[in-house]
Coordinates of C-alpha atoms and ligand atoms in Angstrom, one line a residue:
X1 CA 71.2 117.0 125.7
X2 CA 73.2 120.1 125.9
X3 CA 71.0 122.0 123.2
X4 CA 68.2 121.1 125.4
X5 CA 69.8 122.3 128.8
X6 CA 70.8 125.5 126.6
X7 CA 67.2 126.0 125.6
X8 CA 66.4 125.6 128.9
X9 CA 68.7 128.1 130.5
X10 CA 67.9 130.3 127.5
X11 CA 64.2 129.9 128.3
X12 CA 64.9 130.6 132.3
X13 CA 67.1 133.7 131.4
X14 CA 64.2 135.0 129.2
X15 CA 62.0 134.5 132.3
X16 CA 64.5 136.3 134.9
X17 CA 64.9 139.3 132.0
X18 CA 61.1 139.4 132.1
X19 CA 60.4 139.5 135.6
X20 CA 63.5 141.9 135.9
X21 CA 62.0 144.2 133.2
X22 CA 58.3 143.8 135.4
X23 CA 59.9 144.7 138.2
X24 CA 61.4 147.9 136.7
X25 CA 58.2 148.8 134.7
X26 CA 56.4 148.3 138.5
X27 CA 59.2 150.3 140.1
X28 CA 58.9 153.2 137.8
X29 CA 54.7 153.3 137.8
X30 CA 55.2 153.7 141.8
X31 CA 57.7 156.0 141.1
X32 CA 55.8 158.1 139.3
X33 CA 52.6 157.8 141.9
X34 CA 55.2 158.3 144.9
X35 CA 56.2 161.7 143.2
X36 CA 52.6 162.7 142.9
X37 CA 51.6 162.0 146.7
X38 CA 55.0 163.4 147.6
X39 CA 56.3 160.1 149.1
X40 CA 60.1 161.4 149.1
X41 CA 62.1 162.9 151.9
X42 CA 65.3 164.5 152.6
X43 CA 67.7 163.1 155.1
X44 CA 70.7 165.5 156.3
X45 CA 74.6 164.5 156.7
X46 CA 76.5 167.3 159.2
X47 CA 79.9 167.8 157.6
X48 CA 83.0 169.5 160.1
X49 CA 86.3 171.1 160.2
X50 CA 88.8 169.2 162.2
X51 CA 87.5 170.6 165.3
X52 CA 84.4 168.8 164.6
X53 CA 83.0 172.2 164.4
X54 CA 79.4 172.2 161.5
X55 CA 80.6 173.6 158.5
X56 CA 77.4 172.5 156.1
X57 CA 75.3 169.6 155.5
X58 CA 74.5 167.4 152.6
X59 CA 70.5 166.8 151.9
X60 CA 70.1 162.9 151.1
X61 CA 66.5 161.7 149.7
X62 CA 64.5 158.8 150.5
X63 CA 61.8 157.3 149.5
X64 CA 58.7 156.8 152.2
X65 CA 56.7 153.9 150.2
X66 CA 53.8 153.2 151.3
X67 CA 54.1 148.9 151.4
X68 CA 58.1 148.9 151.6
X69 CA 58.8 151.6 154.1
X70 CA 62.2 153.7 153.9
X71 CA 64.1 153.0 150.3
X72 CA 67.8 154.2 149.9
X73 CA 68.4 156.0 146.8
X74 CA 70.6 154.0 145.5
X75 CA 67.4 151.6 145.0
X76 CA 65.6 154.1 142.7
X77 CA 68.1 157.1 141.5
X78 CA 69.4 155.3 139.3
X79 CA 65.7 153.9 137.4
X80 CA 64.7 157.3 137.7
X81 CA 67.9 158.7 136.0
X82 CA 67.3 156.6 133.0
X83 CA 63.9 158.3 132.9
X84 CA 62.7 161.9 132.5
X85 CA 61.6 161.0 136.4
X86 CA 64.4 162.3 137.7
X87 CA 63.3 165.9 136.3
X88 CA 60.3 166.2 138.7
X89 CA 61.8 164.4 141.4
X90 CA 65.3 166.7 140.9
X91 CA 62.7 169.3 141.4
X92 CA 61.1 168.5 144.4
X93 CA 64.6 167.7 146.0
X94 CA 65.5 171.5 145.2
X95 CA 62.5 172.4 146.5
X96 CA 62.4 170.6 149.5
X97 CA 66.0 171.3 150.1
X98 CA 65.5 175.3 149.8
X99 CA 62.5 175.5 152.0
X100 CA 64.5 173.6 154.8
X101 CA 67.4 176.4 154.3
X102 CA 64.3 178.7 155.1
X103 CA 63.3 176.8 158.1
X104 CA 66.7 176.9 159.3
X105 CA 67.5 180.8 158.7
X106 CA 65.2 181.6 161.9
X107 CA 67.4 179.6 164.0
X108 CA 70.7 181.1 165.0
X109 CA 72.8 177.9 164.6
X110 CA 71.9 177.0 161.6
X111 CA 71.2 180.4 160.1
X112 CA 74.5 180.3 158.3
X113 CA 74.8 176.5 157.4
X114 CA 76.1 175.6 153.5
X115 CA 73.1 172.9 152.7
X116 CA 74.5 170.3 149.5
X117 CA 72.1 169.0 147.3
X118 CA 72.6 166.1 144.5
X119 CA 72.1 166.9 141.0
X120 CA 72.3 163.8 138.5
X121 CA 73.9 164.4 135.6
X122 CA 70.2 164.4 133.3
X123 CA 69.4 167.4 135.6
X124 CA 71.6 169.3 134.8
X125 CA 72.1 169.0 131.2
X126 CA 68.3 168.9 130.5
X127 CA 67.3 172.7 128.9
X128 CA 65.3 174.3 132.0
X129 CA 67.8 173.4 134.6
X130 CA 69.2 177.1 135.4
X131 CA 65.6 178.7 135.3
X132 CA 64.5 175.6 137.3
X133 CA 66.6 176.1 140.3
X134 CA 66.2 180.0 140.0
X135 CA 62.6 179.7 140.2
X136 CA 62.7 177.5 143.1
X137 CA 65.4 180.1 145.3
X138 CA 63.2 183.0 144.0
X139 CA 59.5 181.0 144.9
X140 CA 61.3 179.5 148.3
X141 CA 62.9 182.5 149.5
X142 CA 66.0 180.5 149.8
X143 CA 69.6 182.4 150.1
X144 CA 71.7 181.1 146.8
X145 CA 74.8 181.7 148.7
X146 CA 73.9 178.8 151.2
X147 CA 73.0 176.5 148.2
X148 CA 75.9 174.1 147.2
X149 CA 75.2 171.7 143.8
X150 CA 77.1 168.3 143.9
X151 CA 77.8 167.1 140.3
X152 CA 79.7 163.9 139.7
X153 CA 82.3 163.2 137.4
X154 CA 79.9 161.5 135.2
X155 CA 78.4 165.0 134.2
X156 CA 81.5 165.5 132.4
X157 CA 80.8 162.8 129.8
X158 CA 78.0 165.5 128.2
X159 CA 78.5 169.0 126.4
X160 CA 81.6 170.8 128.4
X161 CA 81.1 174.0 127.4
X162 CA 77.4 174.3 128.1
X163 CA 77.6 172.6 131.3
X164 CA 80.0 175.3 132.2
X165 CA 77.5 178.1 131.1
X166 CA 74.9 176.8 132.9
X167 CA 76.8 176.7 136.3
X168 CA 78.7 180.2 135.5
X169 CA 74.7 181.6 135.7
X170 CA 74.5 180.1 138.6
X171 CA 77.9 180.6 140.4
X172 CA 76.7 184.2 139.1
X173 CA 73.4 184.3 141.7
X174 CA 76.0 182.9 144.9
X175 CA 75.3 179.2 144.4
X176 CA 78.4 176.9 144.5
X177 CA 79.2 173.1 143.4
X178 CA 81.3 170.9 144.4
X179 CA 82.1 167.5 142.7
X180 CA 81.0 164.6 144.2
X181 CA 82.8 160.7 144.5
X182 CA 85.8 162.7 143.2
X183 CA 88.6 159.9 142.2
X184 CA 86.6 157.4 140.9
X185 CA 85.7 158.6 137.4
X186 CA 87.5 160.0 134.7
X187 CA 87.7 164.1 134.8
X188 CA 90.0 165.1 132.9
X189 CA 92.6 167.7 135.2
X190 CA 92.1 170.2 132.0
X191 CA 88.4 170.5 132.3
X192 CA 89.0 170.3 135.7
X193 CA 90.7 173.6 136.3
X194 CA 88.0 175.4 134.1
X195 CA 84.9 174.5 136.3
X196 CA 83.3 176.9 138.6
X197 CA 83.8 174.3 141.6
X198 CA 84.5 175.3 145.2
X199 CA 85.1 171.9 146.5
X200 CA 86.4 168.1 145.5
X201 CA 84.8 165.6 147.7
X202 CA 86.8 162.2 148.1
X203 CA 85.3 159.3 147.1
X204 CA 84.5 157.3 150.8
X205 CA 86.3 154.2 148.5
X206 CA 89.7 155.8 149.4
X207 CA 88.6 156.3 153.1
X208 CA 87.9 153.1 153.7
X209 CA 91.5 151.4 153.9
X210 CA 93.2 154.8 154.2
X211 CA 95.1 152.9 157.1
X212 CA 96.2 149.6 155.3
X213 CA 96.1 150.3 151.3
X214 CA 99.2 152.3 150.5
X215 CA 97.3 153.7 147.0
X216 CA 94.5 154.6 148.6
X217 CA 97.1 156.9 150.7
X218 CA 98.7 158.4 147.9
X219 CA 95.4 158.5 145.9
X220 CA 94.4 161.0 149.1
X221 CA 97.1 163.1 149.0
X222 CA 97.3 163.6 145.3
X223 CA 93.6 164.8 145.6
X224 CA 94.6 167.0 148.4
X225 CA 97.4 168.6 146.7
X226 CA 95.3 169.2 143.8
X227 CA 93.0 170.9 145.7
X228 CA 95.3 173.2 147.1
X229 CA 97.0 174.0 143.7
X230 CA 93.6 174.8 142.1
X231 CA 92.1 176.9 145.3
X232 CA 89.5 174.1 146.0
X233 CA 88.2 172.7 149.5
X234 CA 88.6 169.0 149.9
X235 CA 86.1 166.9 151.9
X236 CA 86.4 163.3 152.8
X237 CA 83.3 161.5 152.6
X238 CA 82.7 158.2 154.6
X239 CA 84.6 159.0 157.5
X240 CA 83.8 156.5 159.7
X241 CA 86.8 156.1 162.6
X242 CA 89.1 158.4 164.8
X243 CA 91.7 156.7 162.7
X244 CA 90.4 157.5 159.2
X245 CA 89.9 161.5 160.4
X246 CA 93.7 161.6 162.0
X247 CA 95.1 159.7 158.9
X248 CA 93.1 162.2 156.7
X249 CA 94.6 165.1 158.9
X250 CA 98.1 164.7 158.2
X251 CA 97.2 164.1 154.6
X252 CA 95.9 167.6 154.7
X253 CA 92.2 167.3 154.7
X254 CA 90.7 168.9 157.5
X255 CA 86.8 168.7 156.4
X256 CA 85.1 165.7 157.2
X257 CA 81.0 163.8 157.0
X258 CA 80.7 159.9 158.1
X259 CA 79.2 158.1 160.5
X260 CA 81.4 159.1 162.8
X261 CA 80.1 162.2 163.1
X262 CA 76.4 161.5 162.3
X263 CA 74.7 159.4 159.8
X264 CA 72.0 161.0 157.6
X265 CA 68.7 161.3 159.7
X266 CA 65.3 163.7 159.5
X267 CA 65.9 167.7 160.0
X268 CA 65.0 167.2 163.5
X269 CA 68.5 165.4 164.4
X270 CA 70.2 167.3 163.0
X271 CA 69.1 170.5 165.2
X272 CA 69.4 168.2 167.7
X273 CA 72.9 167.1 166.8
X274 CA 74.1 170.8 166.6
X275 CA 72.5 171.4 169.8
X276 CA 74.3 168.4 171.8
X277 CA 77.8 169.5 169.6
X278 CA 77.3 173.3 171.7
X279 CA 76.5 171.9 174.6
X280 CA 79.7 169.5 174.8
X281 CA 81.8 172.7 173.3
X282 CA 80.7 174.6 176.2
X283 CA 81.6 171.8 179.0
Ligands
C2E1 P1 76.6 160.5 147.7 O1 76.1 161.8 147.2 O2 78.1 160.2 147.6 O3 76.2 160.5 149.3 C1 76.9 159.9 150.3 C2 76.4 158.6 150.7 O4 77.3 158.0 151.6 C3 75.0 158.6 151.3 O5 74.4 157.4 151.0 C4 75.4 158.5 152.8 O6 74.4 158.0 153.6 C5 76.6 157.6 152.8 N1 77.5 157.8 153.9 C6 77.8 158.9 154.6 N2 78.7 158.7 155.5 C7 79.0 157.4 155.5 C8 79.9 156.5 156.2 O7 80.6 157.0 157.1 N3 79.9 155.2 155.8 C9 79.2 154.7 154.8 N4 79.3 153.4 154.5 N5 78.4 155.5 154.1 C10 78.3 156.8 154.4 P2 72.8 157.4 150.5 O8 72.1 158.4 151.2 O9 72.4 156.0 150.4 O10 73.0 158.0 149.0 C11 73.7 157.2 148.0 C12 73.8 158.0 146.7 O11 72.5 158.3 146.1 C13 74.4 159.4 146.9 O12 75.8 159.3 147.1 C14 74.0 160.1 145.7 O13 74.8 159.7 144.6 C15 72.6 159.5 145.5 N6 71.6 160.5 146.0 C16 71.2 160.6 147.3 N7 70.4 161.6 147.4 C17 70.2 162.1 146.1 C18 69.4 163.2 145.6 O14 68.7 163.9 146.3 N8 69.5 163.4 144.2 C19 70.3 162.6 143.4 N9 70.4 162.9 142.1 N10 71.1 161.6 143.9 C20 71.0 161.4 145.3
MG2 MG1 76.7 163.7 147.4
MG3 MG1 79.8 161.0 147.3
MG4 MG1 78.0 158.3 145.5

């Protein structure tokens, strides 16, 4: 009797791995279409200085599909990471991204604004990736200087000392990178201090009970204080209370992007959120 109920959950465990496995084939086909038909779009995060003043933005893509409406990419990055899909999707992010820096350049407010794009880790380390981006600044128009790469720690897990070429070429045309959901991997302070990086961003996991969990505190500082000791900005992501930004203040961390300041939303919002921002600095 247990044999058979084994069989049986064997059999309904090959079903579920199946279907999940369907799914996934399904999910990549649409994928692929959705890249085609250019059914992606960026979303933009403000990020400010303690004044609450716009210091850059980060560009955050979603997928439009045409049956399931707006997917979060946390629903699809990672299938198309484990794919060469996230090569011509990467690519149309960059694109997208730099021809919104363009946009932006003919209005005065956001003439000057830093604009952070995501870069998975397959990106990066794939062979065209610095003549990639290159073309796309050159073909866009785009200014390097205001384009800011995000890597996560998980790029570290590849080839060090090419990774490091690839962004000194880069660093070498004005763009910068920062690493992303700092904290929660496994960088290695060594390598650490030999990347081109301009800025650590906190993982929002140590935001989050910044107030109650005493690690978290200490976690915060410690990043803080290694950002100041290797000549880095520190951003906190996930800010989402008054409390969380004054806590983060006294740690010393005095850039900011969370909900309390805006969530991600269309280009549109944004120009409106920067607009709304002056108009309350000038009351
Ligand atoms: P990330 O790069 O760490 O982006 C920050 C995420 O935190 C975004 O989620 C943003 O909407 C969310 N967030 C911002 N402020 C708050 C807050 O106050 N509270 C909470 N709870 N969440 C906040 P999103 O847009 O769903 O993106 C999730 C992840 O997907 C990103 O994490 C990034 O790893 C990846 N991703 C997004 N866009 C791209 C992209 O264009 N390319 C690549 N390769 N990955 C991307
Ligand atoms: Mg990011
Ligand atoms: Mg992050
Ligand atoms: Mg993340």
């Amino acid at each position: 009797e247990a044999k058979a109920a084994g069989r049986n959950a064997l059999r309904f465990f090959n079903q579920q791995m199946q279907t999940a496995a369907m799914a996934r084939i399904r999910l990549e086909t649409d994928m692929r279409q959705s890249i085609a038909a250019q059914h992606f779009l960026l979303h933009y995060q403000p990020q400010v200085d303690q004044h609450g003043q716009l210091i850059g933005a980060e560009a955050l893509v979603r997928w439009q599909h045409p049956q399931h409406g707006l997917i979060p990419p946390g629903e699809f990055i990672p299938v198309a990471e484990s794919t060469d899909l996230i090569l011509p999707l990467g690519r149309w992010i960059l694109q997208a991204a730099c021809r919104q820096l363009v946009a932006w350049s003919s209005d005065p407010a956001l003439a000057e604004l830093p604009l952070a794009v995501n870069v998975s880790a397959r990106q990066l380390h794939h062979p065209g990736f610095v003549a990639d981006v290159l073309a796309i600044l050159a073909e866009t128009g785009a200014n390097p200087k205001r384009l800011e790469l995000e890597l996560t720690e998980s790029h570290l897990a590849a080839d060090i000392e090419e990774m490091i070429r690839r962004m000194l070429q880069l660093q070498s045309h004005g763009v910068r990178f920062s690493l992303d959901d700092f904290g929660t991997g496994y960088s290695s302070l060594g390598y650490l201090k030999r990347l081109p990086l301009s800025r650590l961003k906190i993982d929002r996991c140590f935001v989050r009970d910044l107030l109650s969990d005493a690690n978290d505190a200490a976690i915060v500082r410690t990043i803080v204080a290694l950002g100041q000791s290797l000549d880095l900005q520190v951003i906190a992501e996930g800010v989402e209370t008054v409390e969380q930004r004054d806590a983060l203040l006294q740690s010393g961390c005095s850039l900011y992007q969370g909900y309390l300041f805006a969530k991600p939303g269309p280009a549109a919002d944004l120009q409106g959120w920067v607009a709304g921002a002056r108009r309350a600095g000038n009351r």
